[in-house]
PDB file of C-alpha atoms in Angstrom:
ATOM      1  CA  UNK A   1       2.396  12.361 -10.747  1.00  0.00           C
ATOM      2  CA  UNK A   2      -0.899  10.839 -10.568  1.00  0.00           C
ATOM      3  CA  UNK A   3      -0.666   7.031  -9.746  1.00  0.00           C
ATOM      4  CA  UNK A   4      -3.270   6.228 -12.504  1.00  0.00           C
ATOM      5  CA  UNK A   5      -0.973   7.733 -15.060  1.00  0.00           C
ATOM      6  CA  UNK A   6       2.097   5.985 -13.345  1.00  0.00           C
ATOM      7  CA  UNK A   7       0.561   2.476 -13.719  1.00  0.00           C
ATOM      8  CA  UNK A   8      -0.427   2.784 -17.218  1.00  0.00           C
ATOM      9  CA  UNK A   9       3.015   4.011 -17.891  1.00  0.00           C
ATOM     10  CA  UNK A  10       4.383   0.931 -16.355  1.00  0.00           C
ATOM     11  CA  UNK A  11       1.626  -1.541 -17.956  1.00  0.00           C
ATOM     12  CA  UNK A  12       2.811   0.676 -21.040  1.00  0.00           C
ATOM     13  CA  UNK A  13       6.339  -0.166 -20.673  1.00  0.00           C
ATOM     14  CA  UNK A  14       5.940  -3.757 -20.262  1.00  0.00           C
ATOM     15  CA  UNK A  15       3.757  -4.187 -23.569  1.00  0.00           C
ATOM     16  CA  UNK A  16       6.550  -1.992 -25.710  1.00  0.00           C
ATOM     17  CA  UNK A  17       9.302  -4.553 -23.929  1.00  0.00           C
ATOM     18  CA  UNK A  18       7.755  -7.192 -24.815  1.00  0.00           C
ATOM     19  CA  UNK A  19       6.957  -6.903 -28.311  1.00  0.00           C
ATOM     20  CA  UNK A  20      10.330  -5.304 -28.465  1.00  0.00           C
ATOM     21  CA  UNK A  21      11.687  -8.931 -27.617  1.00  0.00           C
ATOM     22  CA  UNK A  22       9.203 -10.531 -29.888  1.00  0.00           C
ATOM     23  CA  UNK A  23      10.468  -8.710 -33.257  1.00  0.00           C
ATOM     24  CA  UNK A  24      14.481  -8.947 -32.135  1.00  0.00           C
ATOM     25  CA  UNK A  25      14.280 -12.468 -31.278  1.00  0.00           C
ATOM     26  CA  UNK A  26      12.246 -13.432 -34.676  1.00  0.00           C
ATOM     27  CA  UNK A  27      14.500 -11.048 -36.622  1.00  0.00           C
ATOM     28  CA  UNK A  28      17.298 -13.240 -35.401  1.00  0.00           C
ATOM     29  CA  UNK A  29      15.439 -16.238 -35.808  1.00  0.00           C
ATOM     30  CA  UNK A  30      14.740 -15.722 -39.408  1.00  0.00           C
ATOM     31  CA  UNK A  31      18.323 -14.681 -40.350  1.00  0.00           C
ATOM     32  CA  UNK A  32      20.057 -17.675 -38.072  1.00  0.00           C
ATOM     33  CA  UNK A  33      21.355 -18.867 -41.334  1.00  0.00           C
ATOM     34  CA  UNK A  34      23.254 -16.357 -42.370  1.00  0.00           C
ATOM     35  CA  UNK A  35      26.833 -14.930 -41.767  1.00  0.00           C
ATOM     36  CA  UNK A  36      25.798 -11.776 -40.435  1.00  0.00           C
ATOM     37  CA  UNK A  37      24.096 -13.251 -37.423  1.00  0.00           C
ATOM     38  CA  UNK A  38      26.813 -13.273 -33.998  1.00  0.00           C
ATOM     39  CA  UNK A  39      26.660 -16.010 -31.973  1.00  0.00           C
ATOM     40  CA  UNK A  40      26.773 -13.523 -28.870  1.00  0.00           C
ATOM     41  CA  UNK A  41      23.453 -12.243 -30.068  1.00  0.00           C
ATOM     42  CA  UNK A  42      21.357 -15.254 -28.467  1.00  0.00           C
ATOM     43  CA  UNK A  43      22.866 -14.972 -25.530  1.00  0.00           C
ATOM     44  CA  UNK A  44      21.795 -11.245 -25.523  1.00  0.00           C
ATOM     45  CA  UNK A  45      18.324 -12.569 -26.526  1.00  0.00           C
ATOM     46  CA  UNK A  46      18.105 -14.515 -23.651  1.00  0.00           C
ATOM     47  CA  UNK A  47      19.458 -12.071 -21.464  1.00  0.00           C
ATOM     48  CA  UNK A  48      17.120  -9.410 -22.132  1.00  0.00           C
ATOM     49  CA  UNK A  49      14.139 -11.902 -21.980  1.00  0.00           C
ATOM     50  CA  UNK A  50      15.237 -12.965 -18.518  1.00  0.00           C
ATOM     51  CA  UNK A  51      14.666  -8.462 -18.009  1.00  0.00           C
ATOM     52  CA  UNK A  52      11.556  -8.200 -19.090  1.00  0.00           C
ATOM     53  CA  UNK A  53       9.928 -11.172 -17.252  1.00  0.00           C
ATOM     54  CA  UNK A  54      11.396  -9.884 -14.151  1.00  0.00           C
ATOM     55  CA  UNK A  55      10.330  -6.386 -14.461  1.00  0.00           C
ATOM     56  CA  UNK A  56       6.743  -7.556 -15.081  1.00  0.00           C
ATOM     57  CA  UNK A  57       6.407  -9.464 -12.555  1.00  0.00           C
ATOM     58  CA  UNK A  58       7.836  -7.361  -9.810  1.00  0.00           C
ATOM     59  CA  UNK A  59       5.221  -4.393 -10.994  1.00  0.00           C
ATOM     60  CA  UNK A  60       2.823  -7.283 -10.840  1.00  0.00           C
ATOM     61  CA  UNK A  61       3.279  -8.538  -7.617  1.00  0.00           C
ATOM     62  CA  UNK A  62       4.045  -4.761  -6.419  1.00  0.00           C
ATOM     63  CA  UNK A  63       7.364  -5.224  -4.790  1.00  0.00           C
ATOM     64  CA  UNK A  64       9.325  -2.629  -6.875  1.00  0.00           C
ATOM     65  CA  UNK A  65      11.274  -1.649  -3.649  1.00  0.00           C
ATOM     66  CA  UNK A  66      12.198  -4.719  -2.421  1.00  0.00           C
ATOM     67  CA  UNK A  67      13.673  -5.757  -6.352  1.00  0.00           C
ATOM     68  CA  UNK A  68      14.426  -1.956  -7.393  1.00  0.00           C
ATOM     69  CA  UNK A  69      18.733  -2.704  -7.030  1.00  0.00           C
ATOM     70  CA  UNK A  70      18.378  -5.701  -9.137  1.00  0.00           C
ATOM     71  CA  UNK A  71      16.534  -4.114 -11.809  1.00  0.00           C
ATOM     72  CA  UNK A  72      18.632  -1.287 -12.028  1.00  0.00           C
ATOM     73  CA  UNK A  73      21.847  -3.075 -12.196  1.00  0.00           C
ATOM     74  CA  UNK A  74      20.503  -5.091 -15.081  1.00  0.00           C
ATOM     75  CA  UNK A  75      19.250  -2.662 -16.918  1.00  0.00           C
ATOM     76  CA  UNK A  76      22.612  -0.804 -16.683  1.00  0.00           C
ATOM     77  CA  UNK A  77      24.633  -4.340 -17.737  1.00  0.00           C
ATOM     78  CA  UNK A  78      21.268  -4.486 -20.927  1.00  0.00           C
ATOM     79  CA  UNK A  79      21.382  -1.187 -22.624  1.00  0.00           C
ATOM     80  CA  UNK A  80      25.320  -1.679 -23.457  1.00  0.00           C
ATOM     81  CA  UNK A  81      24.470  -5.091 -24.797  1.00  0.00           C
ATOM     82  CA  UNK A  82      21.068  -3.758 -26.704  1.00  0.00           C
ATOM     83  CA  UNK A  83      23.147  -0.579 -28.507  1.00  0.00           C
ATOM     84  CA  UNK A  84      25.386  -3.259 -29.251  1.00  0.00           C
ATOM     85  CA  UNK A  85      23.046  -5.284 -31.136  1.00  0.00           C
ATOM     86  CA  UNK A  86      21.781  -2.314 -33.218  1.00  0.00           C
ATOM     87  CA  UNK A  87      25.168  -0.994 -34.491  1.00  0.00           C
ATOM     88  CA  UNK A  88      25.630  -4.569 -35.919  1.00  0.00           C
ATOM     89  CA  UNK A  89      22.671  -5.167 -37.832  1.00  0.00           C
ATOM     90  CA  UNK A  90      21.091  -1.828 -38.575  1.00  0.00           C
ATOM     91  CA  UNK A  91      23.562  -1.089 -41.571  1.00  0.00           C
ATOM     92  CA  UNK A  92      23.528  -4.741 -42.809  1.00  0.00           C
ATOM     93  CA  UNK A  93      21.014  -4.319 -45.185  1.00  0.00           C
ATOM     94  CA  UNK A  94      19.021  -7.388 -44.374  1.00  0.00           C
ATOM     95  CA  UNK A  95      15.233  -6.901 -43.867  1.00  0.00           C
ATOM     96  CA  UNK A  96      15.482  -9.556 -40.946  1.00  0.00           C
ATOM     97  CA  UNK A  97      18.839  -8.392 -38.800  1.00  0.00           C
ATOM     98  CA  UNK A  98      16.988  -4.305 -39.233  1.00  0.00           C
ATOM     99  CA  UNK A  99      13.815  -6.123 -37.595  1.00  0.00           C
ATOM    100  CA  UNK A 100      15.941  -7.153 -34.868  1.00  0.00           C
ATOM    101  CA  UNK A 101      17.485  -3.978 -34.458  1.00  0.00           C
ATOM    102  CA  UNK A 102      13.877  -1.805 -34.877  1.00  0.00           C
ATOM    103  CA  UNK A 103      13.246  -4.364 -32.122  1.00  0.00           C
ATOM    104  CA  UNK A 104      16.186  -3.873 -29.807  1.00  0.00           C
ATOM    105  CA  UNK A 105      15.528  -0.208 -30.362  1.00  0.00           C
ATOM    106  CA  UNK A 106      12.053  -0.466 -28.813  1.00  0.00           C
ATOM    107  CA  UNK A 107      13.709  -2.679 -25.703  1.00  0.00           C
ATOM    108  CA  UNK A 108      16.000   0.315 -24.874  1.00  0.00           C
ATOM    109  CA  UNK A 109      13.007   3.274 -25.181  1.00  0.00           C
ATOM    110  CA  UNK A 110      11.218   0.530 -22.790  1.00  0.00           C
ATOM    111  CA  UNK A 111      14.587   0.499 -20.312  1.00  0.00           C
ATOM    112  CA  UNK A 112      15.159   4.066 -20.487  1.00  0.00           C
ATOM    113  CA  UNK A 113      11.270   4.740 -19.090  1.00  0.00           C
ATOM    114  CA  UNK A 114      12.129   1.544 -16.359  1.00  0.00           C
ATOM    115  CA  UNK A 115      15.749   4.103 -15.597  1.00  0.00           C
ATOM    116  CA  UNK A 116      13.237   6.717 -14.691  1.00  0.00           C
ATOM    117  CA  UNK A 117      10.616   5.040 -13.027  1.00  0.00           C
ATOM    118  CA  UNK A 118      12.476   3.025 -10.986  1.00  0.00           C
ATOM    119  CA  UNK A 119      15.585   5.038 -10.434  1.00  0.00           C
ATOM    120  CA  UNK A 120      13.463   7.803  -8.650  1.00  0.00           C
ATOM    121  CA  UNK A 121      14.208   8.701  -4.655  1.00  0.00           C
ATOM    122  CA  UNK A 122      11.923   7.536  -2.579  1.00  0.00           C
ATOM    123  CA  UNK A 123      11.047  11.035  -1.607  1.00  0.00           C
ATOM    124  CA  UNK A 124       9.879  11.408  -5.013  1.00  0.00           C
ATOM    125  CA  UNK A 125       5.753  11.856  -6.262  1.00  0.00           C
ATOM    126  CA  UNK A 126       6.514   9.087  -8.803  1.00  0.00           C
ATOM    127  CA  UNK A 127       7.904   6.172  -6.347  1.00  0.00           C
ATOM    128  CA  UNK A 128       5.371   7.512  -3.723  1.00  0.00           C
ATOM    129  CA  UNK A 129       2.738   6.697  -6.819  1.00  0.00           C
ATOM    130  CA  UNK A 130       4.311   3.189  -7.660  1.00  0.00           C
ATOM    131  CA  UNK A 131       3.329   2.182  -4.208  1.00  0.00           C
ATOM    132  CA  UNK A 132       0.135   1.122  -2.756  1.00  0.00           C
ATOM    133  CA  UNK A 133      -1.914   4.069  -0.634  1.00  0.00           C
ATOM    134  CA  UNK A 134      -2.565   3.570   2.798  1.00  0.00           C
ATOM    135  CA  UNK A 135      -5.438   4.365   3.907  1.00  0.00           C
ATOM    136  CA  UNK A 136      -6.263   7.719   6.616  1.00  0.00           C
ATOM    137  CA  UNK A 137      -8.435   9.421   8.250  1.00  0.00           C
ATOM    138  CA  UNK A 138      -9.573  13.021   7.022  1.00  0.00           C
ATOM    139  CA  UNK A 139     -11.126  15.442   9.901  1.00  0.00           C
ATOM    140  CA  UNK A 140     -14.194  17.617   8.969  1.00  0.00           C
ATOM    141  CA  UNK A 141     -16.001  19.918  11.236  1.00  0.00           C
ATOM    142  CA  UNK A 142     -19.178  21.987  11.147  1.00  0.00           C
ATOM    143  CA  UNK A 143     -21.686  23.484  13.485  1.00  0.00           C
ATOM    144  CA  UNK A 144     -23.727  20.794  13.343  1.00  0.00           C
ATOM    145  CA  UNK A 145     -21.456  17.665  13.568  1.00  0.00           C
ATOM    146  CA  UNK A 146     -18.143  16.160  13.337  1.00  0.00           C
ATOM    147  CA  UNK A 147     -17.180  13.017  10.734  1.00  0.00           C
ATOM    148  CA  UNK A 148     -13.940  11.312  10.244  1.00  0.00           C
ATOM    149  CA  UNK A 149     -14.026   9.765   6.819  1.00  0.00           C
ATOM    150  CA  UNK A 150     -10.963   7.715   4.847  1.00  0.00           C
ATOM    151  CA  UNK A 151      -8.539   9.398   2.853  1.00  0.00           C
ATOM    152  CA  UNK A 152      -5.573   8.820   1.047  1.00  0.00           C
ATOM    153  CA  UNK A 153      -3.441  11.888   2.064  1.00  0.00           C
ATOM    154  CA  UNK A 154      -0.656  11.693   4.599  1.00  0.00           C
ATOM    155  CA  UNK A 155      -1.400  14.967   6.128  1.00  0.00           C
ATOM    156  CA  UNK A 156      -4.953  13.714   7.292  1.00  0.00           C
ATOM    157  CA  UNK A 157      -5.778  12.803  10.719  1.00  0.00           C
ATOM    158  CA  UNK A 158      -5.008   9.187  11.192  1.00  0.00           C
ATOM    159  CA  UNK A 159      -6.465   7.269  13.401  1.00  0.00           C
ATOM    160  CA  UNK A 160      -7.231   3.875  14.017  1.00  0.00           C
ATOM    161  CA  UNK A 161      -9.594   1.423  16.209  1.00  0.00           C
ATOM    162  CA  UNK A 162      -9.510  -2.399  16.348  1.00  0.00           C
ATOM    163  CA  UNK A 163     -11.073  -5.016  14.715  1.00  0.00           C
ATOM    164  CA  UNK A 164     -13.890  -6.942  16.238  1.00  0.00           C
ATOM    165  CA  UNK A 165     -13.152  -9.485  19.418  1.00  0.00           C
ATOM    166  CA  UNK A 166      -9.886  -7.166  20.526  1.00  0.00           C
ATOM    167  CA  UNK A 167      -9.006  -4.664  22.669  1.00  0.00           C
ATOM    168  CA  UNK A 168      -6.569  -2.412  21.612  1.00  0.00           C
ATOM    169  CA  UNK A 169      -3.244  -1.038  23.762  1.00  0.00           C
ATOM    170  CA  UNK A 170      -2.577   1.866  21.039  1.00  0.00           C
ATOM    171  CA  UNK A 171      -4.799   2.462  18.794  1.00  0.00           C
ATOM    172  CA  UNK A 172      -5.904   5.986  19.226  1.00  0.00           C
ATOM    173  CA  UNK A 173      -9.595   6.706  20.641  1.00  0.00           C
ATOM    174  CA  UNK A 174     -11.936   9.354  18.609  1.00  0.00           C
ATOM    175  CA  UNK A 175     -11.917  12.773  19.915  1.00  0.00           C
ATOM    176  CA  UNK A 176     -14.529  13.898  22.161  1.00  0.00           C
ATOM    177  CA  UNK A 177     -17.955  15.186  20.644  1.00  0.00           C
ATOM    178  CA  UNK A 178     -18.063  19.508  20.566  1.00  0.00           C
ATOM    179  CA  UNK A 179     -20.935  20.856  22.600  1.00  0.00           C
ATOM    180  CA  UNK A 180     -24.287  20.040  20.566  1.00  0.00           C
ATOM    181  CA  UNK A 181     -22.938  18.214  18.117  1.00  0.00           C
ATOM    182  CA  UNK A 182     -22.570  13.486  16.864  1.00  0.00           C
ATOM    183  CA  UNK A 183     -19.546  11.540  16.218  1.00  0.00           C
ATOM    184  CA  UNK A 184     -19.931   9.565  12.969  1.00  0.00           C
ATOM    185  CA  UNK A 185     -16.768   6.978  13.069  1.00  0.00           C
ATOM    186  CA  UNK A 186     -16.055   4.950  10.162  1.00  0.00           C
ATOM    187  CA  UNK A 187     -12.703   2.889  11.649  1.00  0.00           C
ATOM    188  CA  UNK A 188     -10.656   0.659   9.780  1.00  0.00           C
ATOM    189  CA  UNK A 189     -10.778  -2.900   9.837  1.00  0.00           C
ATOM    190  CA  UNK A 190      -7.368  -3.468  11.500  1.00  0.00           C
ATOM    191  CA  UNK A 191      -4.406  -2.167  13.671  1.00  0.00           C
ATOM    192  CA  UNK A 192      -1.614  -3.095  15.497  1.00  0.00           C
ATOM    193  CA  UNK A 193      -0.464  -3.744  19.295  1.00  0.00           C
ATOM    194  CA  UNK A 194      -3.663  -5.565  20.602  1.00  0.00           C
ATOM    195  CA  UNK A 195      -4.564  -7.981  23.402  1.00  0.00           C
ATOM    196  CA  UNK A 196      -6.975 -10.530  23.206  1.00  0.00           C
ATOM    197  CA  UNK A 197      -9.593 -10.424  26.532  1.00  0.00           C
ATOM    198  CA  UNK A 198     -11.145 -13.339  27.247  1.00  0.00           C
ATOM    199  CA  UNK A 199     -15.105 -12.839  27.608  1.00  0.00           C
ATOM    200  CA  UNK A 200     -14.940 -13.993  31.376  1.00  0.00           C
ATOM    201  CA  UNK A 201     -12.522 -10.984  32.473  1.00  0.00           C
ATOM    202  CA  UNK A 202     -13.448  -9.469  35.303  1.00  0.00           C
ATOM    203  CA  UNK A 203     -14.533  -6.154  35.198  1.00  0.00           C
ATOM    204  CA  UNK A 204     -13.285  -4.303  38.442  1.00  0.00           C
ATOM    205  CA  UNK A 205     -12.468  -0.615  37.757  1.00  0.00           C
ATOM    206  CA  UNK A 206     -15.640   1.539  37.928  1.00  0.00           C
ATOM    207  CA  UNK A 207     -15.982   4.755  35.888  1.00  0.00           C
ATOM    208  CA  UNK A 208     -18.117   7.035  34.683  1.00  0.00           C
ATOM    209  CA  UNK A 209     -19.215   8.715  31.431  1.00  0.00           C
ATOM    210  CA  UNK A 210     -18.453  12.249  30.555  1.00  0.00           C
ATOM    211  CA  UNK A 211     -19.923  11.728  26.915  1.00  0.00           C
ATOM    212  CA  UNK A 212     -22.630   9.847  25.365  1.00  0.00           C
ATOM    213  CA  UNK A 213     -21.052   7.977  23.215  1.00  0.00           C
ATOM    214  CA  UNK A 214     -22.613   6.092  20.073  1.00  0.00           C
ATOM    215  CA  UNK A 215     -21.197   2.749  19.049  1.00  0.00           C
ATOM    216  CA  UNK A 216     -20.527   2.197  15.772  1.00  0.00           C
ATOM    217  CA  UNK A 217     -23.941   0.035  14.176  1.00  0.00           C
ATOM    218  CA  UNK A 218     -21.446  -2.210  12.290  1.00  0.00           C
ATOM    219  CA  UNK A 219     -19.334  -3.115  14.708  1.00  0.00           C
ATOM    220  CA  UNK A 220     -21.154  -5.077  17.803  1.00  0.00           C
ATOM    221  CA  UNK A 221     -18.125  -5.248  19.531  1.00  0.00           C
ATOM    222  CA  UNK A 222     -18.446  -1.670  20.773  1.00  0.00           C
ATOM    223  CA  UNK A 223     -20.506  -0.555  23.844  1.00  0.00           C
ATOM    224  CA  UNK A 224     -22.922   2.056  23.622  1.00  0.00           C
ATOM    225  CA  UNK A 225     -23.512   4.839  26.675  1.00  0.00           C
ATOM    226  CA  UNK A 226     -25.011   7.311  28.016  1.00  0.00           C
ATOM    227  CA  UNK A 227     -23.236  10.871  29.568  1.00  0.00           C
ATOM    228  CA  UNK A 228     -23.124  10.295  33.491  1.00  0.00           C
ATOM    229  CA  UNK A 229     -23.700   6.505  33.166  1.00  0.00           C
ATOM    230  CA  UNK A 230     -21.241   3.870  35.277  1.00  0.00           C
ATOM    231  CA  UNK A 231     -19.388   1.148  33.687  1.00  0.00           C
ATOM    232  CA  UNK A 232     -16.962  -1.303  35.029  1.00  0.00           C
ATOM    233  CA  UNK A 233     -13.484  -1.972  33.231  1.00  0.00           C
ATOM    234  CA  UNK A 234     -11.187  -4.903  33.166  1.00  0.00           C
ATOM    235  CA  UNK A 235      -8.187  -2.908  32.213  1.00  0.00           C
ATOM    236  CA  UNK A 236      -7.156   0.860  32.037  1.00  0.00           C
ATOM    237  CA  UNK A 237      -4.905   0.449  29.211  1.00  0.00           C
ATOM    238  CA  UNK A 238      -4.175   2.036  25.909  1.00  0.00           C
ATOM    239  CA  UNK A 239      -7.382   4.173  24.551  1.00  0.00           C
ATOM    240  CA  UNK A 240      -9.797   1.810  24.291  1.00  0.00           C
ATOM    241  CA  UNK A 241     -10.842  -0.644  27.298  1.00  0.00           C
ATOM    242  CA  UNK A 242     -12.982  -3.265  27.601  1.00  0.00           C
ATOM    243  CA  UNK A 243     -16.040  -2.755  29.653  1.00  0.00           C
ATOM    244  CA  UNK A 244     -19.409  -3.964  30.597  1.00  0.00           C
ATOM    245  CA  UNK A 245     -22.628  -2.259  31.787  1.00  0.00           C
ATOM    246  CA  UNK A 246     -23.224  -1.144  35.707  1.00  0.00           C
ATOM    247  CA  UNK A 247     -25.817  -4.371  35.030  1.00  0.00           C
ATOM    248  CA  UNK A 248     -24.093  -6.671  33.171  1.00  0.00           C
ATOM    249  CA  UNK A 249     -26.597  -6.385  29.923  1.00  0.00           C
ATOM    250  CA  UNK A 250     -23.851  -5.537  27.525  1.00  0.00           C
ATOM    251  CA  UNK A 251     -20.335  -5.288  27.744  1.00  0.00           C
ATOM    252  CA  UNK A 252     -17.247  -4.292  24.525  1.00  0.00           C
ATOM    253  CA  UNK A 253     -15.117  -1.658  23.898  1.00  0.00           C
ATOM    254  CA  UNK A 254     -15.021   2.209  24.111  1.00  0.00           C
ATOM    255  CA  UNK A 255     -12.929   4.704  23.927  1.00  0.00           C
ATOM    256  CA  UNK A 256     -11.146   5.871  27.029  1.00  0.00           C
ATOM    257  CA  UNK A 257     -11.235   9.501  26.559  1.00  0.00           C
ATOM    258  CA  UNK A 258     -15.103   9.150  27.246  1.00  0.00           C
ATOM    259  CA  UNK A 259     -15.101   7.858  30.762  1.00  0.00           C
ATOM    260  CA  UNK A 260     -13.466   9.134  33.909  1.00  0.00           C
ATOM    261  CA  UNK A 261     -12.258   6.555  36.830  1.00  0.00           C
ATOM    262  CA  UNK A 262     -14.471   7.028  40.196  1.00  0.00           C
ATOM    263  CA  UNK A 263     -12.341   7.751  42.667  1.00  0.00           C
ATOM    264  CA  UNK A 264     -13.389   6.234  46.150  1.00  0.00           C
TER     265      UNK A 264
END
């Protein structure tokens, strides 16, 4: 199920609850006086109140699987309560108490879509929708060049580099370039499982390129080289390092499938 039809279902549901609640509790409100009206029912009122404020602002805040249990369990303890209500007043003949029951009647259709929506596996298209996406990398190739662009699918390509002023243990390092062809990398703006270098490391490790590699023009932290060129780490760990020029003009990060330790 598309997630754009999901959350206007939900945004749906809320606005049908709630002026479900509006037209029960003034139906009751206006009839208070008379015989008809069960003490019980307030309590109800309340009760059901209590469900849709809670409903709303779980979708609001987006934490529908951390508050899914609660939901459901009140919901179950609600509908008994709601069908209640309407068998009372729906044959009483009062214009008020069958306001209060078209009302109640709208709550339930509003639970019943809340049983669906939120009583769905997690393996399911709709709870997958209710969720935010997480962003991924899709893979295109062509004779020409190679891009990695974000996507939304989980069967994409996902990679990930880190943010500026870190060097990363795991993120994983873009592939290297096919014969006559760019890298265009468009990386996200975070990722997990980094160390902080301090700019006075000492770079120690020599290597050399066996790409040309270029940096990414929005991110200065990278380094920028040439195929054949030597550079000087400060740490051969995880898939991107931290290095410097054989000079000491520049020195970031880059990936470590594009340079080869000299061996002496």
């Amino acid at each position: 199920m598309n997630i754009f039809i999901v959350n206007h279902v939900l945004l749906l549901s809320c606005v049908l609850a709630t002026v479900g609640w509006i037209v029960s509790f003034a139906g009751l409100c206006v009839s208070a006086t008379g015989e008809l009206t069960h003490a019980i029912s307030w309590w109800i009122t309340v009760y059901e109140l209590s469900l849709v404020i809670l409903v709303c602002a779980v979708i609001w805040i987006n934490a529908i699987d951390v508050y899914r249990p609660v939901i459901l369990t009140m919901i179950a303890i609600s509908v008994p309560y709601a069908t209640d209500e309407i068998t009372h007043y729906i044959t009483t003949g009062q214009p008020a108490l069958s306001a209060a029951s078209a009302g109640y009647i709208v709550l339930i259709v509003a639970q019943f879509s809340w049983l669906f929506l939120f009583g769905v596996q997690h393996q399911s298209l709709v709870f997958q929708s209710l969720q935010s996406p997480h962003p991924s990398y899709s893979y295109h190739t062509n004779q020409s060049n190679v891009t990695m662009a974000f996507g939304t699918g989980s069967s994409n390509l996902e990679m990930a580099k880190p943010p500026i002023g870190v060097c990363p243990t795991s993120a994983a390092a873009p592939p290297p370039p096919l014969p006559n062809s760019t890298v265009q990398y468009n990386p996200p703006e975070s990722t997990d499982q980094t160390v902080f270098v301090s700019p006075h490391a000492e770079y120690n490790i020599p290597v050399i390129a066996l790409h040309t590699y270029e940096a990414n023009p929005e991110d200065p932290n990278e380094l920028k080289f040439t195929k054949g060129e030597t550079l000087y780490v400060h740490e051969q760990k995880g898939n991107w390092w931290q290095a410097r020029k054989a000079d000491g003009s520049a020195a970031g990060i880059l990936p470590a499938n594009y340079v080869t330790p000299i061996l002496h």
